[in-house]
XYZ file of C-alpha atoms in Angstrom:
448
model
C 177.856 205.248 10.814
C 177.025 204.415 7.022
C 175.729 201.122 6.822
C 178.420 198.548 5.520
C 178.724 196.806 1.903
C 180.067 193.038 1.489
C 181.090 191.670 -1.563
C 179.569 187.575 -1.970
C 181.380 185.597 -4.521
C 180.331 181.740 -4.590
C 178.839 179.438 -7.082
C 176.783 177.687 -4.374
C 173.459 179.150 -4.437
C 172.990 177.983 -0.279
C 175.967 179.093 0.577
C 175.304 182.569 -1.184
C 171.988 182.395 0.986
C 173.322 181.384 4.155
C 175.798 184.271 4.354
C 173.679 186.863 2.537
C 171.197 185.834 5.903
C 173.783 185.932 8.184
C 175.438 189.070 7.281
C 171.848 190.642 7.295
C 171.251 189.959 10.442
C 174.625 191.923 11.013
C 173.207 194.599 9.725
C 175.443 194.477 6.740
C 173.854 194.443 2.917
C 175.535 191.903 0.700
C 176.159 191.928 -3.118
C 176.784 188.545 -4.665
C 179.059 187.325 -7.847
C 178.713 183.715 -9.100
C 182.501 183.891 -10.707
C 185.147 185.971 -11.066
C 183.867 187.971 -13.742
C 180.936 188.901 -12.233
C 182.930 190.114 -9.099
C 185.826 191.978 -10.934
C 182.327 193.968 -12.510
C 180.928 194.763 -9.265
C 183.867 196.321 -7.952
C 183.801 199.083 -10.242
C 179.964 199.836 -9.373
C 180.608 200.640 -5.870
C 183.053 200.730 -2.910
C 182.508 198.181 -0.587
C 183.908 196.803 3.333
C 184.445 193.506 2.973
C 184.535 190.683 0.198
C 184.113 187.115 0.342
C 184.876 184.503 -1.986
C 185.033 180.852 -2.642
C 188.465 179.127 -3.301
C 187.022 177.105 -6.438
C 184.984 179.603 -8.733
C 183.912 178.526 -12.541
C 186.013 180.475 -14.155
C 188.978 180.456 -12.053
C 189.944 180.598 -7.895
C 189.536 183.042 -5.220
C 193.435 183.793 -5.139
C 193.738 185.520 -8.517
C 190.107 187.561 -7.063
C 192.178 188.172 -3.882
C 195.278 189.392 -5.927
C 193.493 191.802 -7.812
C 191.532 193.077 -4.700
C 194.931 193.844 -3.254
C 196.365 195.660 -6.245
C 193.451 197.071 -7.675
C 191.891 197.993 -4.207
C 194.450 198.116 -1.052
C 192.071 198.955 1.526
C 189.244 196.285 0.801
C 190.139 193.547 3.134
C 189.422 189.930 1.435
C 188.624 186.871 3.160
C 189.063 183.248 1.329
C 186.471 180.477 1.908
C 188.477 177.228 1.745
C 187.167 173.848 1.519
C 187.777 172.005 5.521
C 191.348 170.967 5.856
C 192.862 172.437 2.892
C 195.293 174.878 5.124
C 197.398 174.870 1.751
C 194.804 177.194 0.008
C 194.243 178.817 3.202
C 197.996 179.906 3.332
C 198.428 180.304 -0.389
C 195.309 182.866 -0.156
C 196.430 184.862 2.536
C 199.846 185.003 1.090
C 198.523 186.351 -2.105
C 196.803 188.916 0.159
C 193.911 187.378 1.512
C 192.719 188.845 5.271
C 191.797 185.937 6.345
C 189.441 182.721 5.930
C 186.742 180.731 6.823
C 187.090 176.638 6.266
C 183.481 174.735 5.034
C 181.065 174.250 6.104
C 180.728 177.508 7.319
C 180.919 178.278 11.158
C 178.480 180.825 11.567
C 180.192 182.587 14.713
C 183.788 182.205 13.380
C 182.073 184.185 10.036
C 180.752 186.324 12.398
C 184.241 187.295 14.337
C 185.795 187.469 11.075
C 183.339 189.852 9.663
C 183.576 191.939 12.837
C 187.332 191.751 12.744
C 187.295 193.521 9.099
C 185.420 196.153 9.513
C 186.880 197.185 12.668
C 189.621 198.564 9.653
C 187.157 200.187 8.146
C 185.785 202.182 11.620
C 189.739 202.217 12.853
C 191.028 205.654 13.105
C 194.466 206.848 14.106
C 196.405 205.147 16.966
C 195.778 206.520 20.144
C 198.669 208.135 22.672
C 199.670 204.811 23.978
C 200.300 203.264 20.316
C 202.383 206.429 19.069
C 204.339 205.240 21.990
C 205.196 201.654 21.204
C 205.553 203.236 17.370
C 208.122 205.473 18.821
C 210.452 203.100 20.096
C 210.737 202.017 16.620
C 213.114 204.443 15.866
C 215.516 205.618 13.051
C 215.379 207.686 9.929
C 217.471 204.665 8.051
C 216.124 202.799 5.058
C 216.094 199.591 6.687
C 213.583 201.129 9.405
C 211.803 203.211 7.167
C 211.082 200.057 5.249
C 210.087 198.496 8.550
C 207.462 200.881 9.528
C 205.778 200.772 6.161
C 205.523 196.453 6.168
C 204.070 196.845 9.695
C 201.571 199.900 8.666
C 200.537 197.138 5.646
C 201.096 193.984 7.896
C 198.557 195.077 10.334
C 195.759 195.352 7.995
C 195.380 191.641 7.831
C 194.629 188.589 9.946
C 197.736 186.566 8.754
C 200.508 184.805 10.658
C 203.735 186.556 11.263
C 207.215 185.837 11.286
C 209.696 187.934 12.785
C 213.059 187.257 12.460
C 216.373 188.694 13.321
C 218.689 188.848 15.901
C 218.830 189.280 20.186
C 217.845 192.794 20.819
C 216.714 194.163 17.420
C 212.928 194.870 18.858
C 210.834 191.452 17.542
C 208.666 192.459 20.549
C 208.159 195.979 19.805
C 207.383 195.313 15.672
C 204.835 192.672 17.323
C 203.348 194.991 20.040
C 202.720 197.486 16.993
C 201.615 195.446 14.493
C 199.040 194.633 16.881
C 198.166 198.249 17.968
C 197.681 199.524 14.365
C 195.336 196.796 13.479
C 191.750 195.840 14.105
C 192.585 193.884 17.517
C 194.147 196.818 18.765
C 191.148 197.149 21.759
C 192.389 193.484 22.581
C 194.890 191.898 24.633
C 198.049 191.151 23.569
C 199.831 188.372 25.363
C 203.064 187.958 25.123
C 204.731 184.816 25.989
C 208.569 183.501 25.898
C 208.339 179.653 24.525
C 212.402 179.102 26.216
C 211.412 180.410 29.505
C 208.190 177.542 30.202
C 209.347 174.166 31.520
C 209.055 171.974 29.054
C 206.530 169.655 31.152
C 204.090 172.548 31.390
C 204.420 174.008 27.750
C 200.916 172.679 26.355
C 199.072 173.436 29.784
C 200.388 177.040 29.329
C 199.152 177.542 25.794
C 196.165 175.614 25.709
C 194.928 175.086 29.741
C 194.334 172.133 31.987
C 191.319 170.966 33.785
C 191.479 169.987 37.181
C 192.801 166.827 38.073
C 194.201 166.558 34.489
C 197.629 165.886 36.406
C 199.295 166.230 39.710
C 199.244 169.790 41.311
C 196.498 170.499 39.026
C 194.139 171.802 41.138
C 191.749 173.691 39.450
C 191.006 174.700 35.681
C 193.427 176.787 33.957
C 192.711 179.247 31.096
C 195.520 178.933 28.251
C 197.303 181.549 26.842
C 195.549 180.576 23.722
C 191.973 182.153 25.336
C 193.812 184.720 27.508
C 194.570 186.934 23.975
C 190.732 186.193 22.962
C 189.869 188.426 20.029
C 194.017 189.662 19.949
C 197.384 189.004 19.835
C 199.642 185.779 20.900
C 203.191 186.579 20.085
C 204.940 183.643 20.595
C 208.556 184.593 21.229
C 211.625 182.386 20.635
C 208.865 179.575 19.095
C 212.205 177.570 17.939
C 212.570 176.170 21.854
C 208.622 174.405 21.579
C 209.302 170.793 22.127
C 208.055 168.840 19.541
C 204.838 167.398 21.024
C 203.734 170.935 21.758
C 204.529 172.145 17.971
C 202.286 169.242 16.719
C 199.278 170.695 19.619
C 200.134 174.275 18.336
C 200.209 173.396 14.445
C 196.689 171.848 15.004
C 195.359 175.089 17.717
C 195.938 177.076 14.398
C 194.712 175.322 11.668
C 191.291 174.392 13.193
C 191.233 177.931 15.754
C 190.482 175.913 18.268
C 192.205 174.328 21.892
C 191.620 171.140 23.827
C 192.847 172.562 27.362
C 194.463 169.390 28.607
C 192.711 166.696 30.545
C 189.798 168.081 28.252
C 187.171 165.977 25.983
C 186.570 168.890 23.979
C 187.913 171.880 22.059
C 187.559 175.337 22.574
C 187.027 177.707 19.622
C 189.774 180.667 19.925
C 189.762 183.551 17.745
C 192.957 184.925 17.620
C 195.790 186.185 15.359
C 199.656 184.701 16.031
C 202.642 186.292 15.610
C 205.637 184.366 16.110
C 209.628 185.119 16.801
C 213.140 183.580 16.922
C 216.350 184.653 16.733
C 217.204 181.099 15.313
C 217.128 179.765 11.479
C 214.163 178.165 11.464
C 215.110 176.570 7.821
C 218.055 174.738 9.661
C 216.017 173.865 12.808
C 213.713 172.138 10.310
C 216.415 170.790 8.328
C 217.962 168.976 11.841
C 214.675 168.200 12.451
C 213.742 169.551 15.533
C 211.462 172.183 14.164
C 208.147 170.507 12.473
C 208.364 172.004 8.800
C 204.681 171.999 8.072
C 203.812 174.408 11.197
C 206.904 176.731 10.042
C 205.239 176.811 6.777
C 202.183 177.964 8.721
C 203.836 180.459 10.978
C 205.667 182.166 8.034
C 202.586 183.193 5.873
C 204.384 186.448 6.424
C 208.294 187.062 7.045
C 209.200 190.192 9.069
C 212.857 190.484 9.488
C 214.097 192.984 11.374
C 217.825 194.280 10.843
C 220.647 194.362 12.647
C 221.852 197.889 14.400
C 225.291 197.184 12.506
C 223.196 197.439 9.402
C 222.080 201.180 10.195
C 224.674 202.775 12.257
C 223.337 205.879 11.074
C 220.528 205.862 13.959
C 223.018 205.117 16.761
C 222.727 208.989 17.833
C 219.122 209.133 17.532
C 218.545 205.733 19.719
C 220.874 206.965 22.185
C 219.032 210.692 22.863
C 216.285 208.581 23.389
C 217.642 205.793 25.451
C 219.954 208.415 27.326
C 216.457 210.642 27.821
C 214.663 208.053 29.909
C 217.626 206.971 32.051
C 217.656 210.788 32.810
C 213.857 210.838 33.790
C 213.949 207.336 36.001
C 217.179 208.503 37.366
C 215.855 212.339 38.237
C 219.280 213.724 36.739
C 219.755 216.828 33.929
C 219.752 215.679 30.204
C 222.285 213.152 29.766
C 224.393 213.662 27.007
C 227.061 211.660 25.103
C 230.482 213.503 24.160
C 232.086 213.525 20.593
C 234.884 210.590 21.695
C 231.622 208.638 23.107
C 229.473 208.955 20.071
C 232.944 207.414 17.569
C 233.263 205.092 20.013
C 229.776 203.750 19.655
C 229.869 204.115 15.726
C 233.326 202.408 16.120
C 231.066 199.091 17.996
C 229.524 196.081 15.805
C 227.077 195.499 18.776
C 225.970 192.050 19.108
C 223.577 192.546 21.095
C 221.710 195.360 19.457
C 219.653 198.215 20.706
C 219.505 196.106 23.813
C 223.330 196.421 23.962
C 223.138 199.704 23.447
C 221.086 200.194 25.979
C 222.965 198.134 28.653
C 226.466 200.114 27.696
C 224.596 203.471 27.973
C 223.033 202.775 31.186
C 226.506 201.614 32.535
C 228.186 205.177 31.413
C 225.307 207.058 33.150
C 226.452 204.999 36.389
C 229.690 205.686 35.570
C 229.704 209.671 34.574
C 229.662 212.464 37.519
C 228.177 215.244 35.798
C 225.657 214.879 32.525
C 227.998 214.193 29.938
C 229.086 210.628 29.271
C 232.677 210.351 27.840
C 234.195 207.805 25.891
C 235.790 206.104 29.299
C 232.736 205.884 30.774
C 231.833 203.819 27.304
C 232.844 200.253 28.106
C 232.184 197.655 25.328
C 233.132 194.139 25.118
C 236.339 193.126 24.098
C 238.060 190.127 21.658
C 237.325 186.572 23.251
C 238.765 186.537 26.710
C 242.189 184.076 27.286
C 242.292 180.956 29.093
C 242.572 180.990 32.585
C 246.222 179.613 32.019
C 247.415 182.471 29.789
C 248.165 184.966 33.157
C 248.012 184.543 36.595
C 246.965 186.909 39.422
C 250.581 188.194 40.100
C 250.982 188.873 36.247
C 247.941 191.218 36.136
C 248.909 192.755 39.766
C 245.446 191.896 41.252
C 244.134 190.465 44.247
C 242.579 186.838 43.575
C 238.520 187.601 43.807
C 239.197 190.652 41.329
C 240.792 188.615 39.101
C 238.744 185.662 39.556
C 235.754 188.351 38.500
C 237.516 189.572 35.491
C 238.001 185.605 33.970
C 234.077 185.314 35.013
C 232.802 188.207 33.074
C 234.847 187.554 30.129
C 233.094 184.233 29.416
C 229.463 185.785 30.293
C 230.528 188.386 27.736
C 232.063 186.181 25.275
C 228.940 183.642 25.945
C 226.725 186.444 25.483
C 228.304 187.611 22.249
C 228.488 183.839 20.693
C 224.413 183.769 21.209
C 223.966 187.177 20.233
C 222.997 188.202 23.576
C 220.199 185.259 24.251
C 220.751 184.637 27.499
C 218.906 181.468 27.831
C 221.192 180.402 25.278
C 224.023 181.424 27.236
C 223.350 180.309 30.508
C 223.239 176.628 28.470
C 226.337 177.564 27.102
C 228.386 178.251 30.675
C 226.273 175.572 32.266
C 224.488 177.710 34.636
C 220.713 178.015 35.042
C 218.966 181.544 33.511
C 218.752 182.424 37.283
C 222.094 182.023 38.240
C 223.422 183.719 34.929
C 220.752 187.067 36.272
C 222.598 187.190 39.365
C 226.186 186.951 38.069
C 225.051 189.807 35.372
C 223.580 191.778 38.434
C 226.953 191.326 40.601
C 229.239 191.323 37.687
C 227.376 194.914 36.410
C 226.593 194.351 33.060
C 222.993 193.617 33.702
């Protein structure tokens, strides 16, 4: 492996020193620039790995060096130095293009990581068998998802904060799981973690860990979910349903990459990259004020919003062969297949719910079907909002009392389901059910 090149540019003589030493000893040869100038002319000399740079330079800032590096020179990753505290600078940089930054003074390990954490690009090579995979369930030929793939192939490349948007069952997980798998924490973990489903009373011990004693039934140390994705990925999933207190714990765990576990004197340094989701707007949950505006501003450095199937109907057949391909396999049946009338009356469908929707109708017609080929009546989908329980009785629709019972019941799951786009914590607040109770009726009702 060719020894790697790092680009210095400071006006601080000690500081120039102190990382020139430090990235020696990294086995890493540094070239240093007092201003912008002198940078700009160094980077036609020679190709190098990795470039540094202060935020305040003589004859300008680090963000116009940063923008050029990422027009000029897409692959060099570029990492801001930003005076302590100054997260505005920080995010300002990395929006410009920046891969990441380090605050003063300089941490020496957190350089370190971040060093690491760039040139792991530079070694990357192409995603292995089990990345294809996640890639692959990102599929369509549409613009919309062509467009997709090519903002998480550039996404990836940096250390920035992420926030996917869009609606129940358009894939926020999968665009996270890849975004992590085609970057340089791909040989990381990637923890996932659903901020609606914690209790709210155990929301910071999750993310951040408790030491024992710290509170009742705490009775032993805890790692957070903050140290559990060490060196990779936290996706925080619907992050609109934090409680307050925790977003103010969380705003901080980001800005200073560190976590007091709770109960804790101390903080823990964390080295990790966030990527955050919600199907909610988080401009009108910060507007009503129960979403803290200056961690949204730190969570959407970078705004990934992924469209609605509606919005490319075109890849309806494709998703389907797919989807319909692995009910086959877990099933052990012959290819499933979807007839003609099936395939309008999918196109036909404005599908609330998405690919996850899709899914759910899909593996309801396999049920449904005898042989291999799904028709369109073994295609249910959800009708117009159901009628009051006054509008008919059981003698009107000719069936027995539980039956019809069953058919008001799944109406207002469906219609709950459809109002929420197919959240079903959401929902189950909606009918006034717990999430577990709203499983069960799904399971018994079949539409889970």
């Amino acid at each position: 492996m060719t020894k790697a090149h790092a680009l210095v540019v400071d006006d601080e003589p000690d500081i120039l020193d102190l990382i020139r030493i430090t990235l020696a000893r990294m086995g890493i040869q540094a070239q240093t620039a007092a201003n912008l100038k002198e940078a700009k002319q160094l980077l036609t000399t020679q190709p190098f790995d990795l470039c540094l740079t202060d935020m305040q330079l003589p004859d300008g800032n680090g963000i116009e060096l940063v923008a050029h590096i990422s027009e000029a020179y897409p692959d060099l990753p570029a990492a801001m130095i930003t005076a302590h505290g100054n997260m505005e600078s920080a995010v300002a940089a990395m929006k410009a293009g920046a891969f990441d930054f380090v605050s003063k003074p300089v941490d020496l390990q957190m350089l370190r990581r971040l060093v690491e954490s760039a040139l792991r690009l530079r070694d990357a090579g192409p995603t292995d068998e089990a990345d294809s995979q996640i890639s692959g369930q990102l599929l369509g030929n549409s613009r919309p998802m062509r467009e997709i793939r090519r903002m998480i192939g550039k996404i990836a490349r940096n250390q920035a904060p992420v926030f996917i948007t869009g609606e129940s069952g358009t894939g926020k997980e999968v665009a996270a799981r890849l975004i992590h798998a085609e970057g340089p924490r791909r040989d990381g973990p990637f923890v996932p973690v659903n901020c609606g489903a914690i209790p709210q009373e155990l929301v910071e011990s999750e993310l951040f860990g408790h030491k024992k004693g710290s509170f009742t039934g705490a009775v032993g140390d805890k790692q957070g979910l903050f140290q559990a994705a060490e060196v990779g990925t936290l996706f925080l999933d619907e992050v609109a349903d934090l409680p307050l207190q925790a977003q103010v714990k969380l705003l901080r765990a980001i800005q200073e990459k560190s976590v007091r576990p709770v109960g804790a004197q101390q903080e823990l340094p964390v080295d990790v990259r966030i990527i955050s989701a919600s199907h909610r707007d988080l401009n009108a949950e910060v507007d009503h004020g129960s979403f803290r505006q200056d961690l949204f501003y730190r969570i959407n450095v970078i705004e990934l919003r992924m469209p609605a199937l509606r919005e490319r109907p075109e890849d309806i057949p494709l998703l389907a062969t797919r989807i319909l391909t692995r009910i086959a396999k877990q099933t052990g049946r012959d290819d499933l297949k979807l007839s003609d009338g099936a395939l309008r009356k999918l196109a036909g469908h404005r599908f609330p719910g998405n690919v996850r929707e899709l899914e759910n109708i899909l593996e309801r017609g396999a049920a449904l079907c005898d042989g291999n080929l799904i028709g369109a009546d073994e295609i249910y989908l959800p009708q117009n909002p159901a009628p009051t329980p006054t509008a008919t009785s059981p003698a009107q629709t000719d069936l027995p009392l539980e039956d019809y019972l069953g058919e008001i019941e799944k109406k207002a799951i469906l219609q709950a389901l459809e109002e929420t786009r197919w959240n079903r914590t959401a929902a189950a607040k909606k009918l006034g059910m717990t999430l577990r109770s709203l499983r069960y009726r799904l399971n018994k009702l079949g539409l889970d």
